[in-house]
Short mmCIF file of N, CA and C and ligand atoms in Angstrom, two decimals:
data_model
loop_
_atom_site.label_atom_id
_atom_site.label_comp_id
_atom_site.label_asym_id
_atom_site.label_seq_id
_atom_site.Cartn_x
_atom_site.Cartn_y
_atom_site.Cartn_z
N MET Z 24 -26.75 48.64 57.61
CA MET Z 24 -25.42 48.70 56.98
C MET Z 24 -25.55 48.80 55.47
N ASP Z 25 -24.91 49.80 54.88
CA ASP Z 25 -25.09 50.08 53.47
C ASP Z 25 -23.88 49.56 52.68
N ILE Z 26 -24.11 48.55 51.85
CA ILE Z 26 -22.96 47.97 51.14
C ILE Z 26 -22.48 48.85 49.99
N MET Z 27 -23.23 49.92 49.72
CA MET Z 27 -22.80 50.83 48.66
C MET Z 27 -21.60 51.68 49.12
N THR Z 28 -21.51 51.93 50.41
CA THR Z 28 -20.38 52.73 50.93
C THR Z 28 -19.25 51.78 51.31
N ARG Z 29 -18.58 51.26 50.28
CA ARG Z 29 -17.57 50.25 50.54
C ARG Z 29 -16.24 50.60 49.88
N LYS Z 30 -15.19 50.01 50.43
CA LYS Z 30 -13.84 50.24 49.88
C LYS Z 30 -13.18 48.87 49.71
N MET Z 31 -12.52 48.67 48.57
CA MET Z 31 -11.92 47.35 48.35
C MET Z 31 -10.77 47.09 49.33
N LEU Z 32 -10.82 45.90 49.91
CA LEU Z 32 -9.76 45.52 50.86
C LEU Z 32 -8.82 44.50 50.20
N TYR Z 33 -9.39 43.47 49.58
CA TYR Z 33 -8.58 42.48 48.86
C TYR Z 33 -9.21 42.24 47.50
N SER Z 34 -8.41 42.36 46.46
CA SER Z 34 -8.93 42.13 45.11
C SER Z 34 -9.03 40.64 44.83
N LYS Z 35 -9.77 40.30 43.79
CA LYS Z 35 -9.91 38.89 43.37
C LYS Z 35 -8.52 38.27 43.13
N GLU Z 36 -7.61 39.05 42.55
CA GLU Z 36 -6.27 38.54 42.26
C GLU Z 36 -5.52 38.22 43.56
N GLU Z 37 -5.59 39.13 44.53
CA GLU Z 37 -4.93 38.88 45.82
C GLU Z 37 -5.54 37.67 46.52
N ILE Z 38 -6.86 37.56 46.42
CA ILE Z 38 -7.55 36.43 47.05
C ILE Z 38 -7.10 35.12 46.39
N ASP Z 39 -7.11 35.09 45.05
CA ASP Z 39 -6.71 33.87 44.32
C ASP Z 39 -5.32 33.41 44.73
N GLN Z 40 -4.41 34.38 44.80
CA GLN Z 40 -3.03 34.09 45.16
C GLN Z 40 -2.95 33.48 46.57
N ARG Z 41 -3.67 34.08 47.51
CA ARG Z 41 -3.63 33.62 48.91
C ARG Z 41 -4.30 32.24 49.03
N VAL Z 42 -5.39 32.05 48.29
CA VAL Z 42 -6.08 30.75 48.34
C VAL Z 42 -5.15 29.65 47.83
N ARG Z 43 -4.41 29.96 46.77
CA ARG Z 43 -3.47 28.96 46.23
C ARG Z 43 -2.38 28.63 47.25
N GLU Z 44 -1.88 29.66 47.96
CA GLU Z 44 -0.85 29.42 48.98
C GLU Z 44 -1.38 28.53 50.09
N LEU Z 45 -2.60 28.84 50.55
CA LEU Z 45 -3.20 28.03 51.61
C LEU Z 45 -3.39 26.58 51.14
N ALA Z 46 -3.90 26.44 49.92
CA ALA Z 46 -4.16 25.10 49.38
C ALA Z 46 -2.86 24.30 49.24
N ASP Z 47 -1.78 24.97 48.86
CA ASP Z 47 -0.49 24.28 48.74
C ASP Z 47 -0.03 23.75 50.09
N ARG Z 48 -0.17 24.60 51.12
CA ARG Z 48 0.22 24.16 52.48
C ARG Z 48 -0.64 22.99 52.93
N ILE Z 49 -1.94 23.10 52.70
CA ILE Z 49 -2.86 22.03 53.10
C ILE Z 49 -2.52 20.75 52.35
N SER Z 50 -2.26 20.86 51.06
CA SER Z 50 -1.94 19.67 50.25
C SER Z 50 -0.68 18.98 50.78
N ARG Z 51 0.31 19.78 51.16
CA ARG Z 51 1.54 19.21 51.72
C ARG Z 51 1.27 18.54 53.07
N ASP Z 52 0.52 19.23 53.93
CA ASP Z 52 0.27 18.71 55.29
C ASP Z 52 -0.55 17.42 55.28
N TYR Z 53 -1.41 17.27 54.28
CA TYR Z 53 -2.29 16.09 54.24
C TYR Z 53 -1.85 15.08 53.17
N GLU Z 54 -0.62 15.17 52.74
CA GLU Z 54 -0.16 14.29 51.66
C GLU Z 54 -0.43 12.83 51.98
N GLY Z 55 -0.98 12.10 51.04
CA GLY Z 55 -1.26 10.67 51.22
C GLY Z 55 -2.53 10.40 52.00
N ARG Z 56 -3.23 11.45 52.39
CA ARG Z 56 -4.49 11.28 53.14
C ARG Z 56 -5.66 11.85 52.35
N GLU Z 57 -6.84 11.66 52.88
CA GLU Z 57 -8.04 12.19 52.25
C GLU Z 57 -8.70 13.13 53.25
N ILE Z 58 -9.15 14.29 52.80
CA ILE Z 58 -9.70 15.28 53.74
C ILE Z 58 -11.23 15.29 53.66
N LEU Z 59 -11.85 15.38 54.83
CA LEU Z 59 -13.28 15.66 54.85
C LEU Z 59 -13.40 17.15 55.17
N VAL Z 60 -13.75 17.92 54.15
CA VAL Z 60 -13.87 19.37 54.30
C VAL Z 60 -15.29 19.69 54.77
N VAL Z 61 -15.38 20.39 55.91
CA VAL Z 61 -16.68 20.77 56.44
C VAL Z 61 -16.81 22.29 56.35
N GLY Z 62 -17.65 22.75 55.44
CA GLY Z 62 -17.85 24.19 55.26
C GLY Z 62 -18.95 24.70 56.16
N ILE Z 63 -18.74 25.91 56.68
CA ILE Z 63 -19.76 26.52 57.53
C ILE Z 63 -20.59 27.49 56.68
N LEU Z 64 -21.87 27.17 56.58
CA LEU Z 64 -22.79 28.00 55.78
C LEU Z 64 -23.18 29.25 56.54
N LYS Z 65 -23.54 30.36 55.86
CA LYS Z 65 -23.45 30.36 54.41
C LYS Z 65 -22.11 30.93 53.94
N GLY Z 66 -21.50 31.77 54.73
CA GLY Z 66 -20.40 32.63 54.29
C GLY Z 66 -19.21 31.95 53.64
N ALA Z 67 -18.95 30.67 54.01
CA ALA Z 67 -17.70 30.05 53.57
C ALA Z 67 -17.80 29.36 52.20
N PHE Z 68 -18.98 29.38 51.58
CA PHE Z 68 -19.14 28.51 50.41
C PHE Z 68 -18.29 28.94 49.21
N VAL Z 69 -18.07 30.22 49.03
CA VAL Z 69 -17.27 30.67 47.88
C VAL Z 69 -15.79 30.33 48.12
N PHE Z 70 -15.30 30.65 49.32
CA PHE Z 70 -13.93 30.33 49.69
C PHE Z 70 -13.69 28.83 49.58
N LEU Z 71 -14.62 28.04 50.08
CA LEU Z 71 -14.47 26.57 50.04
C LEU Z 71 -14.39 26.07 48.60
N ALA Z 72 -15.25 26.63 47.75
CA ALA Z 72 -15.27 26.18 46.35
C ALA Z 72 -13.93 26.46 45.67
N ASP Z 73 -13.35 27.61 45.95
CA ASP Z 73 -12.04 27.94 45.37
C ASP Z 73 -10.94 27.08 45.97
N LEU Z 74 -10.99 26.94 47.31
CA LEU Z 74 -9.93 26.23 48.02
C LEU Z 74 -9.82 24.78 47.57
N ILE Z 75 -10.95 24.07 47.55
CA ILE Z 75 -10.86 22.63 47.25
C ILE Z 75 -10.38 22.36 45.83
N ARG Z 76 -10.62 23.33 44.93
CA ARG Z 76 -10.16 23.13 43.55
C ARG Z 76 -8.66 23.34 43.40
N CYS Z 77 -8.03 23.89 44.46
CA CYS Z 77 -6.57 24.05 44.43
C CYS Z 77 -5.87 23.03 45.31
N ILE Z 78 -6.62 22.23 46.06
CA ILE Z 78 -6.01 21.22 46.94
C ILE Z 78 -5.78 19.95 46.11
N SER Z 79 -4.59 19.39 46.24
CA SER Z 79 -4.25 18.26 45.36
C SER Z 79 -4.57 16.89 45.96
N VAL Z 80 -4.90 16.82 47.24
CA VAL Z 80 -5.30 15.53 47.81
C VAL Z 80 -6.82 15.39 47.71
N PRO Z 81 -7.35 14.15 47.73
CA PRO Z 81 -8.79 13.99 47.58
C PRO Z 81 -9.58 14.66 48.72
N CYS Z 82 -10.66 15.35 48.36
CA CYS Z 82 -11.51 16.02 49.35
C CYS Z 82 -12.94 15.53 49.23
N GLU Z 83 -13.53 15.20 50.36
CA GLU Z 83 -14.97 15.00 50.42
C GLU Z 83 -15.52 16.28 51.04
N VAL Z 84 -16.75 16.66 50.71
CA VAL Z 84 -17.27 17.94 51.20
C VAL Z 84 -18.61 17.75 51.89
N ASP Z 85 -18.76 18.38 53.04
CA ASP Z 85 -20.05 18.44 53.72
C ASP Z 85 -20.20 19.85 54.27
N PHE Z 86 -21.41 20.17 54.72
CA PHE Z 86 -21.66 21.51 55.25
C PHE Z 86 -22.40 21.46 56.57
N THR Z 87 -22.17 22.47 57.38
CA THR Z 87 -22.93 22.63 58.61
C THR Z 87 -23.33 24.10 58.72
N ARG Z 88 -24.29 24.38 59.57
CA ARG Z 88 -24.68 25.78 59.78
C ARG Z 88 -24.94 25.99 61.26
N LEU Z 89 -24.50 27.12 61.77
CA LEU Z 89 -24.68 27.41 63.19
C LEU Z 89 -25.33 28.78 63.33
N ALA Z 90 -25.99 28.98 64.46
CA ALA Z 90 -26.57 30.29 64.76
C ALA Z 90 -26.24 30.64 66.20
N SER Z 91 -26.05 31.92 66.44
CA SER Z 91 -25.82 32.34 67.82
C SER Z 91 -26.99 33.19 68.27
N TYR Z 92 -27.38 32.98 69.49
CA TYR Z 92 -28.54 33.70 70.02
C TYR Z 92 -28.14 34.58 71.17
N GLY Z 93 -28.85 35.68 71.33
CA GLY Z 93 -28.63 36.57 72.47
C GLY Z 93 -27.55 37.58 72.19
N ALA Z 94 -27.73 38.77 72.73
CA ALA Z 94 -26.72 39.83 72.55
C ALA Z 94 -25.57 39.58 73.51
N GLY Z 95 -24.42 40.11 73.13
CA GLY Z 95 -23.24 40.03 74.00
C GLY Z 95 -22.93 38.61 74.43
N THR Z 96 -22.78 37.77 73.44
CA THR Z 96 -22.50 36.36 73.72
C THR Z 96 -21.30 36.21 74.64
N VAL Z 97 -21.54 35.65 75.80
CA VAL Z 97 -20.44 35.48 76.74
C VAL Z 97 -20.07 34.02 76.93
N SER Z 98 -20.91 33.13 76.42
CA SER Z 98 -20.53 31.72 76.51
C SER Z 98 -20.99 31.00 75.26
N SER Z 99 -20.30 29.92 74.95
CA SER Z 99 -20.64 29.19 73.73
C SER Z 99 -21.98 28.47 73.90
N GLY Z 100 -22.60 28.57 75.06
CA GLY Z 100 -23.94 28.01 75.27
C GLY Z 100 -24.96 28.66 74.39
N ASN Z 101 -24.64 29.83 73.83
CA ASN Z 101 -25.60 30.53 72.97
C ASN Z 101 -25.54 30.10 71.52
N ILE Z 102 -24.67 29.16 71.21
CA ILE Z 102 -24.53 28.71 69.82
C ILE Z 102 -25.32 27.41 69.64
N VAL Z 103 -26.04 27.32 68.53
CA VAL Z 103 -26.72 26.07 68.20
C VAL Z 103 -26.41 25.68 66.76
N ILE Z 104 -26.41 24.36 66.51
CA ILE Z 104 -26.24 23.87 65.14
C ILE Z 104 -27.62 23.81 64.50
N THR Z 105 -27.82 24.57 63.41
CA THR Z 105 -29.13 24.55 62.75
C THR Z 105 -29.14 23.61 61.54
N LYS Z 106 -27.95 23.22 61.06
CA LYS Z 106 -27.85 22.18 60.02
C LYS Z 106 -26.61 21.35 60.34
N ASN Z 107 -26.85 20.07 60.57
CA ASN Z 107 -25.74 19.19 60.95
C ASN Z 107 -25.05 18.63 59.71
N ILE Z 108 -23.80 18.17 59.87
CA ILE Z 108 -23.18 17.44 58.78
C ILE Z 108 -23.92 16.12 58.60
N GLU Z 109 -23.81 15.56 57.39
CA GLU Z 109 -24.63 14.39 57.09
C GLU Z 109 -23.83 13.11 56.99
N CYS Z 110 -22.50 13.19 57.19
CA CYS Z 110 -21.69 11.98 57.09
C CYS Z 110 -21.04 11.69 58.43
N SER Z 111 -20.52 10.46 58.56
CA SER Z 111 -19.80 10.10 59.78
C SER Z 111 -18.38 10.65 59.70
N ILE Z 112 -17.89 11.21 60.80
CA ILE Z 112 -16.54 11.76 60.78
C ILE Z 112 -15.58 10.91 61.61
N LYS Z 113 -16.07 9.84 62.17
CA LYS Z 113 -15.24 8.98 63.02
C LYS Z 113 -14.01 8.50 62.24
N GLY Z 114 -12.84 8.74 62.78
CA GLY Z 114 -11.60 8.30 62.14
C GLY Z 114 -11.17 9.11 60.94
N ARG Z 115 -11.89 10.18 60.61
CA ARG Z 115 -11.57 10.98 59.43
C ARG Z 115 -10.71 12.20 59.78
N ASP Z 116 -10.02 12.70 58.76
CA ASP Z 116 -9.28 13.96 58.90
C ASP Z 116 -10.20 15.09 58.47
N VAL Z 117 -10.69 15.83 59.46
CA VAL Z 117 -11.68 16.87 59.20
C VAL Z 117 -11.01 18.24 59.10
N LEU Z 118 -11.33 18.96 58.04
CA LEU Z 118 -10.85 20.33 57.89
C LEU Z 118 -12.07 21.25 57.82
N ILE Z 119 -12.27 22.02 58.88
CA ILE Z 119 -13.39 22.96 58.91
C ILE Z 119 -12.99 24.21 58.11
N VAL Z 120 -13.86 24.64 57.21
CA VAL Z 120 -13.58 25.85 56.43
C VAL Z 120 -14.59 26.93 56.82
N GLU Z 121 -14.05 28.03 57.34
CA GLU Z 121 -14.89 29.12 57.86
C GLU Z 121 -14.55 30.42 57.13
N ASP Z 122 -15.53 31.32 57.03
CA ASP Z 122 -15.25 32.61 56.39
C ASP Z 122 -14.42 33.52 57.28
N ILE Z 123 -14.95 33.79 58.50
CA ILE Z 123 -14.29 34.74 59.40
C ILE Z 123 -14.30 34.20 60.83
N ILE Z 124 -13.20 34.34 61.53
CA ILE Z 124 -13.21 34.09 62.98
C ILE Z 124 -13.23 35.44 63.66
N ASP Z 125 -14.22 35.63 64.51
CA ASP Z 125 -14.40 36.91 65.18
C ASP Z 125 -14.19 36.68 66.69
N THR Z 126 -15.26 36.45 67.42
CA THR Z 126 -15.11 36.19 68.86
C THR Z 126 -14.46 34.83 69.12
N GLY Z 127 -14.59 33.91 68.19
CA GLY Z 127 -14.06 32.55 68.35
C GLY Z 127 -15.10 31.59 68.93
N LEU Z 128 -16.26 32.12 69.30
CA LEU Z 128 -17.27 31.28 69.97
C LEU Z 128 -17.82 30.19 69.06
N THR Z 129 -18.12 30.55 67.81
CA THR Z 129 -18.71 29.58 66.88
C THR Z 129 -17.76 28.40 66.65
N LEU Z 130 -16.51 28.70 66.35
CA LEU Z 130 -15.59 27.61 66.03
C LEU Z 130 -15.21 26.79 67.27
N SER Z 131 -15.07 27.43 68.41
CA SER Z 131 -14.76 26.66 69.64
C SER Z 131 -15.85 25.64 69.88
N TYR Z 132 -17.08 26.10 69.73
CA TYR Z 132 -18.23 25.21 69.95
C TYR Z 132 -18.22 24.08 68.93
N LEU Z 133 -18.05 24.43 67.65
CA LEU Z 133 -18.11 23.40 66.61
C LEU Z 133 -16.99 22.37 66.76
N VAL Z 134 -15.78 22.84 67.01
CA VAL Z 134 -14.64 21.92 67.14
C VAL Z 134 -14.90 20.94 68.29
N GLU Z 135 -15.37 21.45 69.43
CA GLU Z 135 -15.66 20.56 70.56
C GLU Z 135 -16.73 19.53 70.20
N ARG Z 136 -17.77 20.00 69.52
CA ARG Z 136 -18.87 19.09 69.13
C ARG Z 136 -18.36 18.00 68.19
N LEU Z 137 -17.55 18.39 67.20
CA LEU Z 137 -17.06 17.41 66.23
C LEU Z 137 -16.11 16.41 66.88
N LYS Z 138 -15.31 16.90 67.83
CA LYS Z 138 -14.35 16.00 68.49
C LYS Z 138 -15.06 14.88 69.26
N GLU Z 139 -16.28 15.14 69.70
CA GLU Z 139 -17.05 14.09 70.41
C GLU Z 139 -17.29 12.88 69.52
N GLU Z 140 -17.24 13.09 68.20
CA GLU Z 140 -17.49 11.99 67.26
C GLU Z 140 -16.22 11.26 66.85
N GLU Z 141 -15.14 11.54 67.55
CA GLU Z 141 -13.85 10.85 67.40
C GLU Z 141 -13.28 10.85 65.98
N PRO Z 142 -13.15 12.02 65.39
CA PRO Z 142 -12.43 12.08 64.11
C PRO Z 142 -10.96 11.80 64.37
N ARG Z 143 -10.21 11.48 63.31
CA ARG Z 143 -8.77 11.27 63.48
C ARG Z 143 -8.08 12.61 63.81
N SER Z 144 -8.53 13.67 63.13
CA SER Z 144 -8.00 15.01 63.40
C SER Z 144 -9.04 16.05 63.03
N VAL Z 145 -8.94 17.21 63.67
CA VAL Z 145 -9.80 18.35 63.29
C VAL Z 145 -8.91 19.58 63.18
N ARG Z 146 -8.90 20.19 62.02
CA ARG Z 146 -8.18 21.45 61.84
C ARG Z 146 -9.15 22.48 61.27
N VAL Z 147 -8.73 23.76 61.37
CA VAL Z 147 -9.58 24.85 60.91
C VAL Z 147 -8.83 25.73 59.92
N CYS Z 148 -9.49 26.01 58.81
CA CYS Z 148 -8.96 26.94 57.82
C CYS Z 148 -9.95 28.10 57.72
N ALA Z 149 -9.50 29.31 58.06
CA ALA Z 149 -10.37 30.49 58.02
C ALA Z 149 -9.85 31.47 56.98
N PHE Z 150 -10.76 32.03 56.23
CA PHE Z 150 -10.36 33.00 55.21
C PHE Z 150 -9.83 34.28 55.86
N ILE Z 151 -10.56 34.79 56.87
CA ILE Z 151 -10.14 36.00 57.58
C ILE Z 151 -10.16 35.74 59.07
N ASP Z 152 -9.14 36.24 59.77
CA ASP Z 152 -9.07 36.10 61.22
C ASP Z 152 -9.00 37.49 61.86
N LYS Z 153 -10.02 37.79 62.67
CA LYS Z 153 -10.01 39.06 63.43
C LYS Z 153 -9.48 38.73 64.83
N ILE Z 154 -8.19 38.51 64.92
CA ILE Z 154 -7.57 37.98 66.14
C ILE Z 154 -7.88 38.82 67.38
N LYS Z 155 -7.88 40.12 67.22
CA LYS Z 155 -8.04 41.00 68.39
C LYS Z 155 -9.45 41.00 68.97
N ARG Z 156 -10.39 40.40 68.26
CA ARG Z 156 -11.78 40.45 68.74
C ARG Z 156 -12.20 39.19 69.51
N ARG Z 157 -11.25 38.33 69.80
CA ARG Z 157 -11.59 37.09 70.51
C ARG Z 157 -12.22 37.33 71.88
N GLU Z 158 -13.25 36.56 72.17
CA GLU Z 158 -13.80 36.53 73.53
C GLU Z 158 -13.34 35.28 74.26
N ILE Z 159 -12.98 34.27 73.49
CA ILE Z 159 -12.33 33.11 74.07
C ILE Z 159 -11.15 32.73 73.17
N PRO Z 160 -10.10 32.14 73.76
CA PRO Z 160 -8.93 31.82 72.94
C PRO Z 160 -9.27 30.80 71.86
N PHE Z 161 -8.86 31.10 70.64
CA PHE Z 161 -9.04 30.13 69.56
C PHE Z 161 -7.99 30.40 68.49
N VAL Z 162 -7.24 29.36 68.14
CA VAL Z 162 -6.19 29.52 67.13
C VAL Z 162 -6.52 28.63 65.93
N ALA Z 163 -6.61 29.24 64.74
CA ALA Z 163 -6.87 28.47 63.53
C ALA Z 163 -5.56 27.91 62.97
N ASP Z 164 -5.66 26.80 62.27
CA ASP Z 164 -4.46 26.16 61.70
C ASP Z 164 -4.02 26.83 60.41
N TYR Z 165 -4.97 27.31 59.62
CA TYR Z 165 -4.66 27.98 58.35
C TYR Z 165 -5.49 29.26 58.28
N VAL Z 166 -4.85 30.38 57.99
CA VAL Z 166 -5.55 31.67 57.93
C VAL Z 166 -5.15 32.40 56.65
N GLY Z 167 -6.16 32.90 55.93
CA GLY Z 167 -5.89 33.63 54.70
C GLY Z 167 -5.36 35.03 54.99
N PHE Z 168 -6.20 35.82 55.65
CA PHE Z 168 -5.83 37.21 55.97
C PHE Z 168 -6.21 37.51 57.41
N THR Z 169 -5.48 38.44 58.02
CA THR Z 169 -5.88 38.90 59.36
C THR Z 169 -6.30 40.37 59.25
N MET Z 170 -7.24 40.76 60.09
CA MET Z 170 -7.63 42.17 60.15
C MET Z 170 -8.03 42.50 61.58
N ASP Z 171 -7.99 43.79 61.92
CA ASP Z 171 -8.31 44.21 63.29
C ASP Z 171 -9.79 44.57 63.42
N ASP Z 172 -10.18 45.61 62.72
CA ASP Z 172 -11.54 46.12 62.87
C ASP Z 172 -12.24 46.20 61.53
N GLY Z 173 -13.54 46.46 61.59
CA GLY Z 173 -14.29 46.69 60.37
C GLY Z 173 -15.13 45.48 59.98
N PHE Z 174 -16.13 45.75 59.16
CA PHE Z 174 -17.05 44.72 58.70
C PHE Z 174 -16.85 44.53 57.21
N VAL Z 175 -16.66 43.30 56.77
CA VAL Z 175 -16.36 43.06 55.36
C VAL Z 175 -17.49 42.30 54.65
N VAL Z 176 -17.61 42.56 53.35
CA VAL Z 176 -18.56 41.85 52.50
C VAL Z 176 -17.86 41.41 51.22
N GLY Z 177 -18.53 40.52 50.50
CA GLY Z 177 -18.00 40.03 49.23
C GLY Z 177 -17.37 38.66 49.39
N TYR Z 178 -17.13 37.98 48.28
CA TYR Z 178 -16.50 36.66 48.28
C TYR Z 178 -17.25 35.71 49.24
N GLY Z 179 -18.57 35.77 49.17
CA GLY Z 179 -19.41 34.89 49.98
C GLY Z 179 -19.92 35.52 51.26
N LEU Z 180 -19.30 36.63 51.65
CA LEU Z 180 -19.67 37.28 52.92
C LEU Z 180 -20.75 38.34 52.66
N ASP Z 181 -21.72 38.40 53.56
CA ASP Z 181 -22.86 39.29 53.34
C ASP Z 181 -23.01 40.34 54.42
N ALA Z 182 -23.83 41.35 54.10
CA ALA Z 182 -24.39 42.25 55.09
C ALA Z 182 -25.89 42.18 54.86
N ASP Z 183 -26.60 41.55 55.77
CA ASP Z 183 -28.05 41.32 55.60
C ASP Z 183 -28.36 40.71 54.23
N GLU Z 184 -27.61 39.68 53.88
CA GLU Z 184 -27.79 38.91 52.63
C GLU Z 184 -27.37 39.68 51.37
N LYS Z 185 -26.79 40.83 51.53
CA LYS Z 185 -26.32 41.57 50.36
C LYS Z 185 -24.80 41.52 50.26
N GLY Z 186 -24.30 41.50 49.04
CA GLY Z 186 -22.86 41.59 48.81
C GLY Z 186 -22.15 40.26 48.66
N ARG Z 187 -22.85 39.13 48.86
CA ARG Z 187 -22.18 37.82 48.79
C ARG Z 187 -21.54 37.54 47.44
N SER Z 188 -22.16 38.03 46.37
CA SER Z 188 -21.71 37.66 45.03
C SER Z 188 -20.58 38.55 44.50
N LEU Z 189 -20.17 39.55 45.29
CA LEU Z 189 -19.05 40.38 44.84
C LEU Z 189 -17.78 39.53 44.80
N PRO Z 190 -17.00 39.62 43.74
CA PRO Z 190 -15.82 38.76 43.63
C PRO Z 190 -14.65 39.18 44.52
N ASP Z 191 -14.63 40.45 44.93
CA ASP Z 191 -13.54 40.95 45.80
C ASP Z 191 -14.08 41.10 47.23
N ILE Z 192 -13.15 41.40 48.15
CA ILE Z 192 -13.57 41.66 49.54
C ILE Z 192 -13.56 43.18 49.78
N TYR Z 193 -14.65 43.66 50.34
CA TYR Z 193 -14.78 45.10 50.60
C TYR Z 193 -15.01 45.34 52.08
N ILE Z 194 -14.51 46.47 52.56
CA ILE Z 194 -14.80 46.88 53.92
C ILE Z 194 -15.90 47.94 53.84
N ILE Z 195 -16.89 47.80 54.72
CA ILE Z 195 -18.01 48.75 54.72
C ILE Z 195 -17.59 50.00 55.49
N GLU Z 196 -17.79 51.13 54.87
CA GLU Z 196 -17.42 52.37 55.54
C GLU Z 196 -18.63 52.93 56.27
N GLU Z 197 -18.44 53.17 57.58
CA GLU Z 197 -19.55 53.65 58.43
C GLU Z 197 -19.95 55.06 58.04
P1 5GP I 216 -17.66 34.27 65.91
O1 5GP I 216 -16.20 33.96 65.69
O2 5GP I 216 -17.85 35.61 66.54
O3 5GP I 216 -18.37 33.19 66.68
O4 5GP I 216 -18.45 34.29 64.55
C1 5GP I 216 -17.88 34.61 63.34
C2 5GP I 216 -19.02 34.83 62.36
O5 5GP I 216 -19.44 36.20 62.46
C3 5GP I 216 -18.57 34.67 60.93
O6 5GP I 216 -18.76 33.34 60.48
C4 5GP I 216 -19.48 35.63 60.19
O7 5GP I 216 -20.71 35.01 59.92
C5 5GP I 216 -19.73 36.73 61.20
N1 5GP I 216 -18.83 37.86 60.95
C6 5GP I 216 -17.88 38.35 61.77
N2 5GP I 216 -17.26 39.40 61.22
C7 5GP I 216 -17.84 39.61 60.01
C8 5GP I 216 -17.61 40.56 58.95
O8 5GP I 216 -16.76 41.45 58.98
N3 5GP I 216 -18.39 40.41 57.84
C9 5GP I 216 -19.35 39.46 57.73
N4 5GP I 216 -20.06 39.44 56.61
N5 5GP I 216 -19.59 38.55 58.71
C10 5GP I 216 -18.84 38.62 59.84
#
């Protein structure tokens, strides 16, 4: 995949505006509470950094990383956690921050795993939702943008580790 053949999808200005809107909703929904924000590495780190700086309630931050194995993932059995969170989530309000929801397998697996540790609540905030590509039903609580098809880079998202540092979001042209 060649990141040079790209077209801008969302500019930094559009992203900033949307991130502020999401953060305002989150701040209202969690008023008087403290959020444990769990970012999914690596793609979500830029979005998370922007989001938490616009959220007005106190945020603690931790990270996790997952990997999926095997082609044509048909069950969440193919997902493994390669880096676990390092704090206890029991009784906490957990907000998972993800870059993109595609098949839904990664987040379904993670949410179920985290719920086993009896948090007070678990919600998901995704920067981009590819709703039509779901292999299992999964609904996020907060979504920045939705898209149907295409592969995007920039704003933390990579293509073979390239393009993460681009400030805007680009769609790769085949
Ligand atoms: P899924 O929902 O299929 O379990 O996994 C979603 C993950 O697939 C995302 O966290 C991201 O790593 C990757 N992904 C899906 N679509 C794209 C895309 O358009 N661009 C990039 N860079 N990663 C994607």
